[in-house]
PDB file of C-alpha atoms in Angstrom:
ATOM      1  CA  MET A 240     -41.714  10.922 -45.786  1.00 50.00           C
ATOM      2  CA  SER A 241     -45.071  12.218 -44.705  1.00 46.00           C
ATOM      3  CA  ASN A 242     -45.629  12.163 -40.953  1.00 49.00           C
ATOM      4  CA  TYR A 243     -48.945  10.436 -41.265  1.00 50.00           C
ATOM      5  CA  THR A 244     -48.552   7.712 -43.864  1.00 54.00           C
ATOM      6  CA  ASN A 245     -45.865   5.673 -45.569  1.00 70.00           C
ATOM      7  CA  SER A 246     -46.489   7.426 -48.886  1.00 86.00           C
ATOM      8  CA  PRO A 247     -44.094  10.031 -50.218  1.00 94.00           C
ATOM      9  CA  CYS A 248     -45.302  13.577 -49.568  1.00 96.00           C
ATOM     10  CA  ALA A 249     -47.338  15.383 -52.256  1.00 96.00           C
ATOM     11  CA  ALA A 250     -44.259  17.398 -53.334  1.00 96.00           C
ATOM     12  CA  CYS A 251     -41.983  14.369 -53.846  1.00 96.00           C
ATOM     13  CA  LYS A 252     -44.787  12.467 -55.571  1.00 95.00           C
ATOM     14  CA  PHE A 253     -45.349  15.430 -57.902  1.00 95.00           C
ATOM     15  CA  LEU A 254     -41.619  15.843 -58.552  1.00 95.00           C
ATOM     16  CA  ARG A 255     -41.181  12.036 -58.869  1.00 95.00           C
ATOM     17  CA  ARG A 256     -38.331  11.943 -56.420  1.00 94.00           C
ATOM     18  CA  LYS A 257     -37.533   9.896 -53.318  1.00 94.00           C
ATOM     19  CA  CYS A 258     -39.077  11.380 -50.167  1.00 95.00           C
ATOM     20  CA  THR A 259     -36.431  11.211 -47.438  1.00 93.00           C
ATOM     21  CA  SER A 260     -36.909  11.622 -43.688  1.00 92.00           C
ATOM     22  CA  ASP A 261     -35.466  15.156 -43.845  1.00 92.00           C
ATOM     23  CA  CYS A 262     -37.680  16.290 -46.755  1.00 94.00           C
ATOM     24  CA  VAL A 263     -38.430  20.008 -46.227  1.00 93.00           C
ATOM     25  CA  PHE A 264     -41.827  19.699 -47.940  1.00 96.00           C
ATOM     26  CA  ALA A 265     -43.202  16.561 -46.205  1.00 96.00           C
ATOM     27  CA  PRO A 266     -44.585  18.174 -43.011  1.00 96.00           C
ATOM     28  CA  TYR A 267     -46.573  20.735 -45.007  1.00 97.00           C
ATOM     29  CA  PHE A 268     -47.597  18.845 -48.144  1.00 97.00           C
ATOM     30  CA  PRO A 269     -49.272  15.581 -47.101  1.00 95.00           C
ATOM     31  CA  PRO A 270     -50.055  13.100 -49.885  1.00 95.00           C
ATOM     32  CA  GLU A 271     -53.804  13.605 -49.275  1.00 95.00           C
ATOM     33  CA  GLU A 272     -53.559  17.188 -50.567  1.00 94.00           C
ATOM     34  CA  PRO A 273     -51.899  16.929 -53.979  1.00 95.00           C
ATOM     35  CA  THR A 274     -53.412  20.179 -55.292  1.00 96.00           C
ATOM     36  CA  LYS A 275     -51.789  22.314 -52.588  1.00 97.00           C
ATOM     37  CA  PHE A 276     -48.301  21.474 -53.870  1.00 97.00           C
ATOM     38  CA  ALA A 277     -49.296  21.465 -57.547  1.00 97.00           C
ATOM     39  CA  ASN A 278     -50.594  25.054 -57.117  1.00 97.00           C
ATOM     40  CA  VAL A 279     -47.556  26.496 -55.327  1.00 97.00           C
ATOM     41  CA  HIS A 280     -45.280  24.667 -57.763  1.00 96.00           C
ATOM     42  CA  ARG A 281     -47.113  26.148 -60.727  1.00 96.00           C
ATOM     43  CA  ILE A 282     -46.948  29.724 -59.429  1.00 97.00           C
ATOM     44  CA  PHE A 283     -43.711  29.893 -57.420  1.00 96.00           C
ATOM     45  CA  GLY A 284     -41.765  26.820 -58.517  1.00 95.00           C
ATOM     46  CA  ALA A 285     -40.570  24.104 -56.129  1.00 94.00           C
ATOM     47  CA  SER A 286     -37.097  25.608 -55.667  1.00 93.00           C
ATOM     48  CA  ASN A 287     -38.473  29.029 -54.674  1.00 95.00           C
ATOM     49  CA  VAL A 288     -40.838  27.404 -52.172  1.00 95.00           C
ATOM     50  CA  SER A 289     -37.946  25.397 -50.759  1.00 95.00           C
ATOM     51  CA  LYS A 290     -35.812  28.580 -50.544  1.00 95.00           C
ATOM     52  CA  ILE A 291     -38.573  30.416 -48.652  1.00 95.00           C
ATOM     53  CA  LEU A 292     -39.025  27.450 -46.278  1.00 96.00           C
ATOM     54  CA  HIS A 293     -35.308  27.470 -45.503  1.00 94.00           C
ATOM     55  CA  GLU A 294     -35.402  31.236 -44.903  1.00 94.00           C
ATOM     56  CA  VAL A 295     -38.070  31.081 -42.185  1.00 96.00           C
ATOM     57  CA  ALA A 296     -37.937  29.526 -38.717  1.00 96.00           C
ATOM     58  CA  PRO A 297     -39.318  25.961 -38.484  1.00 95.00           C
ATOM     59  CA  HIS A 298     -42.269  27.061 -36.309  1.00 96.00           C
ATOM     60  CA  GLN A 299     -43.314  29.560 -39.005  1.00 97.00           C
ATOM     61  CA  ARG A 300     -43.082  27.192 -41.960  1.00 97.00           C
ATOM     62  CA  GLU A 301     -46.668  25.999 -41.782  1.00 97.00           C
ATOM     63  CA  ASP A 302     -47.944  29.598 -41.916  1.00 97.00           C
ATOM     64  CA  ALA A 303     -45.529  30.328 -44.780  1.00 98.00           C
ATOM     65  CA  VAL A 304     -46.767  27.311 -46.781  1.00 97.00           C
ATOM     66  CA  ASN A 305     -50.410  28.189 -46.136  1.00 97.00           C
ATOM     67  CA  SER A 306     -49.935  31.792 -47.243  1.00 97.00           C
ATOM     68  CA  LEU A 307     -48.060  30.621 -50.368  1.00 98.00           C
ATOM     69  CA  ALA A 308     -50.897  28.150 -51.104  1.00 97.00           C
ATOM     70  CA  TYR A 309     -53.445  30.961 -50.654  1.00 97.00           C
ATOM     71  CA  GLU A 310     -51.529  33.271 -53.005  1.00 97.00           C
ATOM     72  CA  ALA A 311     -51.043  30.513 -55.576  1.00 97.00           C
ATOM     73  CA  GLU A 312     -54.739  29.604 -55.587  1.00 97.00           C
ATOM     74  CA  ALA A 313     -55.705  33.280 -55.924  1.00 97.00           C
ATOM     75  CA  ARG A 314     -53.279  33.733 -58.857  1.00 97.00           C
ATOM     76  CA  LEU A 315     -54.634  30.628 -60.610  1.00 96.00           C
ATOM     77  CA  LYS A 316     -58.206  31.913 -60.214  1.00 96.00           C
ATOM     78  CA  ASP A 317     -57.263  35.445 -61.275  1.00 96.00           C
ATOM     79  CA  PRO A 318     -54.024  35.512 -63.311  1.00 96.00           C
ATOM     80  CA  VAL A 319     -54.137  39.313 -63.645  1.00 97.00           C
ATOM     81  CA  TYR A 320     -54.577  40.422 -60.034  1.00 97.00           C
ATOM     82  CA  GLY A 321     -54.122  37.290 -57.900  1.00 97.00           C
ATOM     83  CA  CYS A 322     -54.646  38.031 -54.219  1.00 96.00           C
ATOM     84  CA  VAL A 323     -53.791  41.709 -54.821  1.00 97.00           C
ATOM     85  CA  GLY A 324     -57.379  41.829 -56.166  1.00 96.00           C
ATOM     86  CA  ALA A 325     -58.626  40.860 -52.684  1.00 95.00           C
ATOM     87  CA  ILE A 326     -56.466  43.624 -51.175  1.00 97.00           C
ATOM     88  CA  SER A 327     -58.041  46.233 -53.486  1.00 96.00           C
ATOM     89  CA  VAL A 328     -61.562  45.030 -52.646  1.00 97.00           C
ATOM     90  CA  LEU A 329     -60.811  45.135 -48.894  1.00 98.00           C
ATOM     91  CA  GLN A 330     -59.162  48.581 -49.145  1.00 98.00           C
ATOM     92  CA  ARG A 331     -62.260  49.956 -50.895  1.00 98.00           C
ATOM     93  CA  GLN A 332     -64.482  48.299 -48.255  1.00 98.00           C
ATOM     94  CA  VAL A 333     -62.426  49.915 -45.446  1.00 98.00           C
ATOM     95  CA  LEU A 334     -62.739  53.359 -47.086  1.00 98.00           C
ATOM     96  CA  ARG A 335     -66.504  52.912 -47.541  1.00 98.00           C
ATOM     97  CA  LEU A 336     -66.987  51.799 -43.925  1.00 98.00           C
ATOM     98  CA  GLN A 337     -64.834  54.671 -42.602  1.00 98.00           C
ATOM     99  CA  ARG A 338     -66.941  57.144 -44.600  1.00 98.00           C
ATOM    100  CA  GLU A 339     -70.201  55.560 -43.365  1.00 97.00           C
ATOM    101  CA  LEU A 340     -68.943  55.606 -39.776  1.00 97.00           C
ATOM    102  CA  GLU A 341     -67.986  59.295 -40.067  1.00 96.00           C
ATOM    103  CA  GLU A 342     -71.434  60.130 -41.434  1.00 95.00           C
ATOM    104  CA  THR A 343     -73.191  58.121 -38.718  1.00 94.00           C
ATOM    105  CA  ASN A 344     -71.068  59.796 -36.039  1.00 92.00           C
ATOM    106  CA  ALA A 345     -71.972  63.197 -37.485  1.00 92.00           C
ATOM    107  CA  ASP A 346     -75.693  62.240 -37.380  1.00 89.00           C
ATOM    108  CA  LEU A 347     -75.240  61.104 -33.797  1.00 88.00           C
ATOM    109  CA  MET A 348     -73.656  64.451 -32.854  1.00 88.00           C
ATOM    110  CA  ARG A 349     -76.536  66.328 -34.482  1.00 85.00           C
ATOM    111  CA  TYR A 350     -79.130  64.196 -32.629  1.00 80.00           C
ATOM    112  CA  ALA A 351     -77.237  64.616 -29.352  1.00 78.00           C
ATOM    113  CA  SER A 352     -77.105  68.423 -29.635  1.00 80.00           C
ATOM    114  CA  CYS A 353     -80.752  68.510 -30.775  1.00 74.00           C
ATOM    115  CA  LEU A 354     -81.804  66.332 -27.828  1.00 70.00           C
ATOM    116  CA  GLY A 355     -79.789  68.617 -25.544  1.00 70.00           C
ATOM    117  CA  SER A 356     -81.682  71.729 -26.691  1.00 68.00           C
ATOM    118  CA  GLU A 357     -85.084  69.927 -26.622  1.00 61.00           C
ATOM    119  CA  THR A 358     -84.439  68.816 -23.044  1.00 58.00           C
ATOM    120  CA  THR A 359     -83.339  72.345 -22.069  1.00 59.00           C
ATOM    121  CA  SER A 360     -86.409  73.877 -23.674  1.00 57.00           C
ATOM    122  CA  ALA A 361     -88.888  71.335 -22.270  1.00 53.00           C
ATOM    123  CA  TYR A 362     -87.631  71.327 -18.699  1.00 50.00           C
ATOM    124  CA  GLY A 363     -87.049  75.029 -18.117  1.00 48.00           C
ATOM    125  CA  GLY A 364     -83.420  75.457 -19.032  1.00 44.00           C
ATOM    126  CA  ARG A 365     -82.017  78.915 -19.646  1.00 43.00           C
ATOM    127  CA  ARG A 366     -82.673  80.331 -23.081  1.00 42.00           C
ATOM    128  CA  GLY A 367     -81.156  83.442 -24.650  1.00 37.00           C
TER     129      GLY A 367
ATOM    130  CA  MET B  75     -35.723  46.109 -76.467  1.00 50.00           C
ATOM    131  CA  SER B  76     -37.167  48.652 -74.092  1.00 46.00           C
ATOM    132  CA  ASN B  77     -39.578  51.092 -75.712  1.00 49.00           C
ATOM    133  CA  TYR B  78     -37.859  54.078 -74.205  1.00 50.00           C
ATOM    134  CA  THR B  79     -34.142  53.503 -74.557  1.00 54.00           C
ATOM    135  CA  ASN B  80     -31.707  51.447 -76.574  1.00 70.00           C
ATOM    136  CA  SER B  81     -30.752  49.423 -73.502  1.00 86.00           C
ATOM    137  CA  PRO B  82     -31.963  45.866 -73.021  1.00 94.00           C
ATOM    138  CA  CYS B  83     -34.929  45.644 -70.642  1.00 96.00           C
ATOM    139  CA  ALA B  84     -34.313  44.984 -66.947  1.00 96.00           C
ATOM    140  CA  ALA B  85     -35.301  41.307 -67.372  1.00 96.00           C
ATOM    141  CA  CYS B  86     -32.910  40.589 -70.246  1.00 96.00           C
ATOM    142  CA  LYS B  87     -30.146  42.522 -68.503  1.00 95.00           C
ATOM    143  CA  PHE B  88     -30.717  40.476 -65.331  1.00 95.00           C
ATOM    144  CA  LEU B  89     -30.861  37.199 -67.275  1.00 95.00           C
ATOM    145  CA  ARG B  90     -27.885  38.272 -69.440  1.00 95.00           C
ATOM    146  CA  ARG B  91     -29.671  37.516 -72.657  1.00 94.00           C
ATOM    147  CA  LYS B  92     -30.277  39.415 -75.894  1.00 94.00           C
ATOM    148  CA  CYS B  93     -33.373  41.648 -75.701  1.00 95.00           C
ATOM    149  CA  THR B  94     -35.272  41.228 -78.957  1.00 94.00           C
ATOM    150  CA  SER B  95     -38.047  43.413 -80.357  1.00 92.00           C
ATOM    151  CA  ASP B  96     -40.663  40.805 -79.354  1.00 92.00           C
ATOM    152  CA  CYS B  97     -39.388  40.441 -75.768  1.00 95.00           C
ATOM    153  CA  VAL B  98     -42.444  39.754 -73.551  1.00 94.00           C
ATOM    154  CA  PHE B  99     -40.818  41.468 -70.564  1.00 96.00           C
ATOM    155  CA  ALA B 100     -39.559  44.677 -72.211  1.00 96.00           C
ATOM    156  CA  PRO B 101     -42.787  46.747 -72.059  1.00 96.00           C
ATOM    157  CA  TYR B 102     -43.186  46.112 -68.328  1.00 97.00           C
ATOM    158  CA  PHE B 103     -39.620  45.959 -67.041  1.00 97.00           C
ATOM    159  CA  PRO B 104     -37.787  49.086 -68.216  1.00 95.00           C
ATOM    160  CA  PRO B 105     -34.032  49.193 -67.579  1.00 95.00           C
ATOM    161  CA  GLU B 106     -34.541  52.080 -65.131  1.00 95.00           C
ATOM    162  CA  GLU B 107     -36.334  49.740 -62.687  1.00 94.00           C
ATOM    163  CA  PRO B 108     -33.979  46.796 -62.194  1.00 95.00           C
ATOM    164  CA  THR B 109     -35.389  45.884 -58.746  1.00 96.00           C
ATOM    165  CA  LYS B 110     -38.898  45.264 -60.089  1.00 97.00           C
ATOM    166  CA  PHE B 111     -37.672  42.360 -62.224  1.00 97.00           C
ATOM    167  CA  ALA B 112     -35.141  41.110 -59.651  1.00 97.00           C
ATOM    168  CA  ASN B 113     -37.973  40.830 -57.092  1.00 97.00           C
ATOM    169  CA  VAL B 114     -40.453  38.966 -59.281  1.00 97.00           C
ATOM    170  CA  HIS B 115     -37.657  36.726 -60.543  1.00 96.00           C
ATOM    171  CA  ARG B 116     -36.626  35.875 -56.995  1.00 96.00           C
ATOM    172  CA  ILE B 117     -40.147  35.000 -55.845  1.00 97.00           C
ATOM    173  CA  PHE B 118     -41.858  33.613 -58.956  1.00 96.00           C
ATOM    174  CA  GLY B 119     -39.010  32.850 -61.344  1.00 95.00           C
ATOM    175  CA  ALA B 120     -38.672  34.344 -64.821  1.00 94.00           C
ATOM    176  CA  SER B 121     -40.346  31.419 -66.593  1.00 93.00           C
ATOM    177  CA  ASN B 122     -43.452  31.557 -64.356  1.00 95.00           C
ATOM    178  CA  VAL B 123     -43.744  35.315 -64.918  1.00 95.00           C
ATOM    179  CA  SER B 124     -43.419  34.761 -68.664  1.00 95.00           C
ATOM    180  CA  LYS B 125     -46.089  31.994 -68.507  1.00 95.00           C
ATOM    181  CA  ILE B 126     -48.502  34.300 -66.642  1.00 95.00           C
ATOM    182  CA  LEU B 127     -47.859  37.114 -69.155  1.00 96.00           C
ATOM    183  CA  HIS B 128     -48.679  34.772 -72.037  1.00 94.00           C
ATOM    184  CA  GLU B 129     -51.865  33.629 -70.269  1.00 94.00           C
ATOM    185  CA  VAL B 130     -53.356  37.112 -69.943  1.00 96.00           C
ATOM    186  CA  ALA B 131     -54.551  39.500 -72.659  1.00 96.00           C
ATOM    187  CA  PRO B 132     -51.978  42.104 -73.766  1.00 95.00           C
ATOM    188  CA  HIS B 133     -54.025  44.995 -72.310  1.00 96.00           C
ATOM    189  CA  GLN B 134     -53.983  43.293 -68.885  1.00 97.00           C
ATOM    190  CA  ARG B 135     -50.269  42.517 -68.789  1.00 97.00           C
ATOM    191  CA  GLU B 136     -49.243  45.757 -67.116  1.00 97.00           C
ATOM    192  CA  ASP B 137     -51.721  45.142 -64.267  1.00 97.00           C
ATOM    193  CA  ALA B 138     -50.527  41.525 -64.015  1.00 98.00           C
ATOM    194  CA  VAL B 139     -46.859  42.616 -63.770  1.00 97.00           C
ATOM    195  CA  ASN B 140     -47.670  45.283 -61.193  1.00 97.00           C
ATOM    196  CA  SER B 141     -49.624  42.864 -59.020  1.00 97.00           C
ATOM    197  CA  LEU B 142     -46.802  40.290 -59.292  1.00 98.00           C
ATOM    198  CA  ALA B 143     -44.278  42.991 -58.329  1.00 97.00           C
ATOM    199  CA  TYR B 144     -46.459  43.970 -55.344  1.00 97.00           C
ATOM    200  CA  GLU B 145     -46.738  40.351 -54.180  1.00 97.00           C
ATOM    201  CA  ALA B 146     -43.016  39.746 -54.660  1.00 97.00           C
ATOM    202  CA  GLU B 147     -42.056  42.844 -52.670  1.00 97.00           C
ATOM    203  CA  ALA B 148     -44.469  41.865 -49.880  1.00 97.00           C
ATOM    204  CA  ARG B 149     -43.026  38.328 -49.757  1.00 97.00           C
ATOM    205  CA  LEU B 150     -39.454  39.662 -49.614  1.00 96.00           C
ATOM    206  CA  LYS B 151     -40.406  41.980 -46.739  1.00 96.00           C
ATOM    207  CA  ASP B 152     -42.360  39.273 -44.922  1.00 96.00           C
ATOM    208  CA  PRO B 153     -41.300  35.768 -46.020  1.00 96.00           C
ATOM    209  CA  VAL B 154     -43.874  34.106 -43.733  1.00 97.00           C
ATOM    210  CA  TYR B 155     -47.085  35.910 -44.705  1.00 97.00           C
ATOM    211  CA  GLY B 156     -46.246  37.985 -47.793  1.00 97.00           C
ATOM    212  CA  CYS B 157     -49.205  40.056 -48.918  1.00 96.00           C
ATOM    213  CA  VAL B 158     -51.574  37.593 -47.216  1.00 97.00           C
ATOM    214  CA  GLY B 159     -50.490  39.463 -44.052  1.00 96.00           C
ATOM    215  CA  ALA B 160     -52.010  42.650 -45.505  1.00 95.00           C
ATOM    216  CA  ILE B 161     -55.224  40.730 -46.270  1.00 97.00           C
ATOM    217  CA  SER B 162     -55.484  39.573 -42.624  1.00 96.00           C
ATOM    218  CA  VAL B 163     -54.893  43.130 -41.337  1.00 97.00           C
ATOM    219  CA  LEU B 164     -57.540  44.521 -43.699  1.00 98.00           C
ATOM    220  CA  GLN B 165     -60.043  41.757 -42.842  1.00 98.00           C
ATOM    221  CA  ARG B 166     -59.653  42.546 -39.129  1.00 98.00           C
ATOM    222  CA  GLN B 167     -60.037  46.279 -39.878  1.00 98.00           C
ATOM    223  CA  VAL B 168     -63.257  45.603 -41.830  1.00 98.00           C
ATOM    224  CA  LEU B 169     -64.687  43.526 -38.948  1.00 98.00           C
ATOM    225  CA  ARG B 170     -63.779  46.247 -36.413  1.00 98.00           C
ATOM    226  CA  LEU B 171     -65.338  48.994 -38.548  1.00 98.00           C
ATOM    227  CA  GLN B 172     -68.490  46.918 -39.133  1.00 98.00           C
ATOM    228  CA  ARG B 173     -68.848  46.390 -35.367  1.00 98.00           C
ATOM    229  CA  GLU B 174     -68.255  50.105 -34.673  1.00 97.00           C
ATOM    230  CA  LEU B 175     -70.788  51.077 -37.332  1.00 97.00           C
ATOM    231  CA  GLU B 176     -73.387  48.695 -35.858  1.00 96.00           C
ATOM    232  CA  GLU B 177     -72.843  50.168 -32.382  1.00 95.00           C
ATOM    233  CA  THR B 178     -73.050  53.732 -33.675  1.00 94.00           C
ATOM    234  CA  ASN B 179     -76.228  52.905 -35.589  1.00 93.00           C
ATOM    235  CA  ALA B 180     -77.721  51.382 -32.420  1.00 92.00           C
ATOM    236  CA  ASP B 181     -76.814  54.587 -30.478  1.00 89.00           C
ATOM    237  CA  LEU B 182     -78.405  56.632 -33.232  1.00 88.00           C
ATOM    238  CA  MET B 183     -81.622  54.593 -33.007  1.00 88.00           C
ATOM    239  CA  ARG B 184     -81.705  55.077 -29.222  1.00 85.00           C
ATOM    240  CA  TYR B 185     -81.199  58.851 -29.579  1.00 80.00           C
ATOM    241  CA  ALA B 186     -83.821  59.027 -32.301  1.00 78.00           C
ATOM    242  CA  SER B 187     -86.471  57.210 -30.228  1.00 80.00           C
ATOM    243  CA  CYS B 188     -85.518  59.247 -27.153  1.00 74.00           C
ATOM    244  CA  LEU B 189     -85.781  62.490 -29.121  1.00 70.00           C
ATOM    245  CA  GLY B 190     -89.153  61.295 -30.464  1.00 70.00           C
ATOM    246  CA  SER B 191     -90.578  60.777 -26.956  1.00 68.00           C
ATOM    247  CA  GLU B 192     -89.053  64.057 -25.672  1.00 61.00           C
ATOM    248  CA  THR B 193     -90.660  65.922 -28.542  1.00 58.00           C
ATOM    249  CA  THR B 194     -93.990  64.164 -27.985  1.00 59.00           C
ATOM    250  CA  SER B 195     -93.893  64.928 -24.270  1.00 57.00           C
ATOM    251  CA  ALA B 196     -92.849  68.583 -24.669  1.00 53.00           C
ATOM    252  CA  TYR B 197     -95.332  69.496 -27.369  1.00 50.00           C
ATOM    253  CA  GLY B 198     -98.461  67.752 -26.081  1.00 49.00           C
ATOM    254  CA  GLY B 199     -98.424  64.447 -27.895  1.00 44.00           C
ATOM    255  CA  ARG B 200    -100.530  61.536 -26.702  1.00 43.00           C
ATOM    256  CA  ARG B 201     -99.158  59.612 -23.748  1.00 41.00           C
ATOM    257  CA  GLY B 202    -100.309  56.216 -22.314  1.00 37.00           C
TER     258      GLY B 202
END
């Protein structure tokens, strides 16, 4: 049963089965969030989700469910790339930022050396 | 049947079923790559993979299979976060790079204004 109400959890309600006190889904699929379970069920299947939950330590199950829900939602929005699409976008953004940072650092080095020679010239530094 | 050999595709071999000429898996799961199908089957289940393949246009199916294989492999390596872990790492990297770029741009502005006043002072520009 859900921790918060007397209703069966969203998973048991969806699967039309009795929600027992040791239900593996109940702590992570409260009845108020029916879509969360419907999504992971549609993409991974209830038995795969249950298998994954049993594979991870109890204190990591909430993170596991949330990452599965994130992946499932991404796959439903974009059946071709799912959340791998987000990875590609972020990888391209990282490459672009690294390039921009390199260019800005190069500009900074040029300014710094230019300022060095201006200062030397203006305040009587040695010149060749 | 696989396009390249007379063997059944990796999916039909795994599922121990006859691989027909219209097999939806055959073009994307050649018999030489048995792990690719085993992984997606373990995480998504064969019927969900088949459903996704039928939902997307034929020219997008290869990308869909490859992104599913990527997600499945990531989930097998990291059952808690799967490829959502990679998204978090990349998001943090983007934020760090954006901050670094902002700082470098601010340094550049300081150098530029400093160089401007040095130049003005050295070559007889107007001063207050």
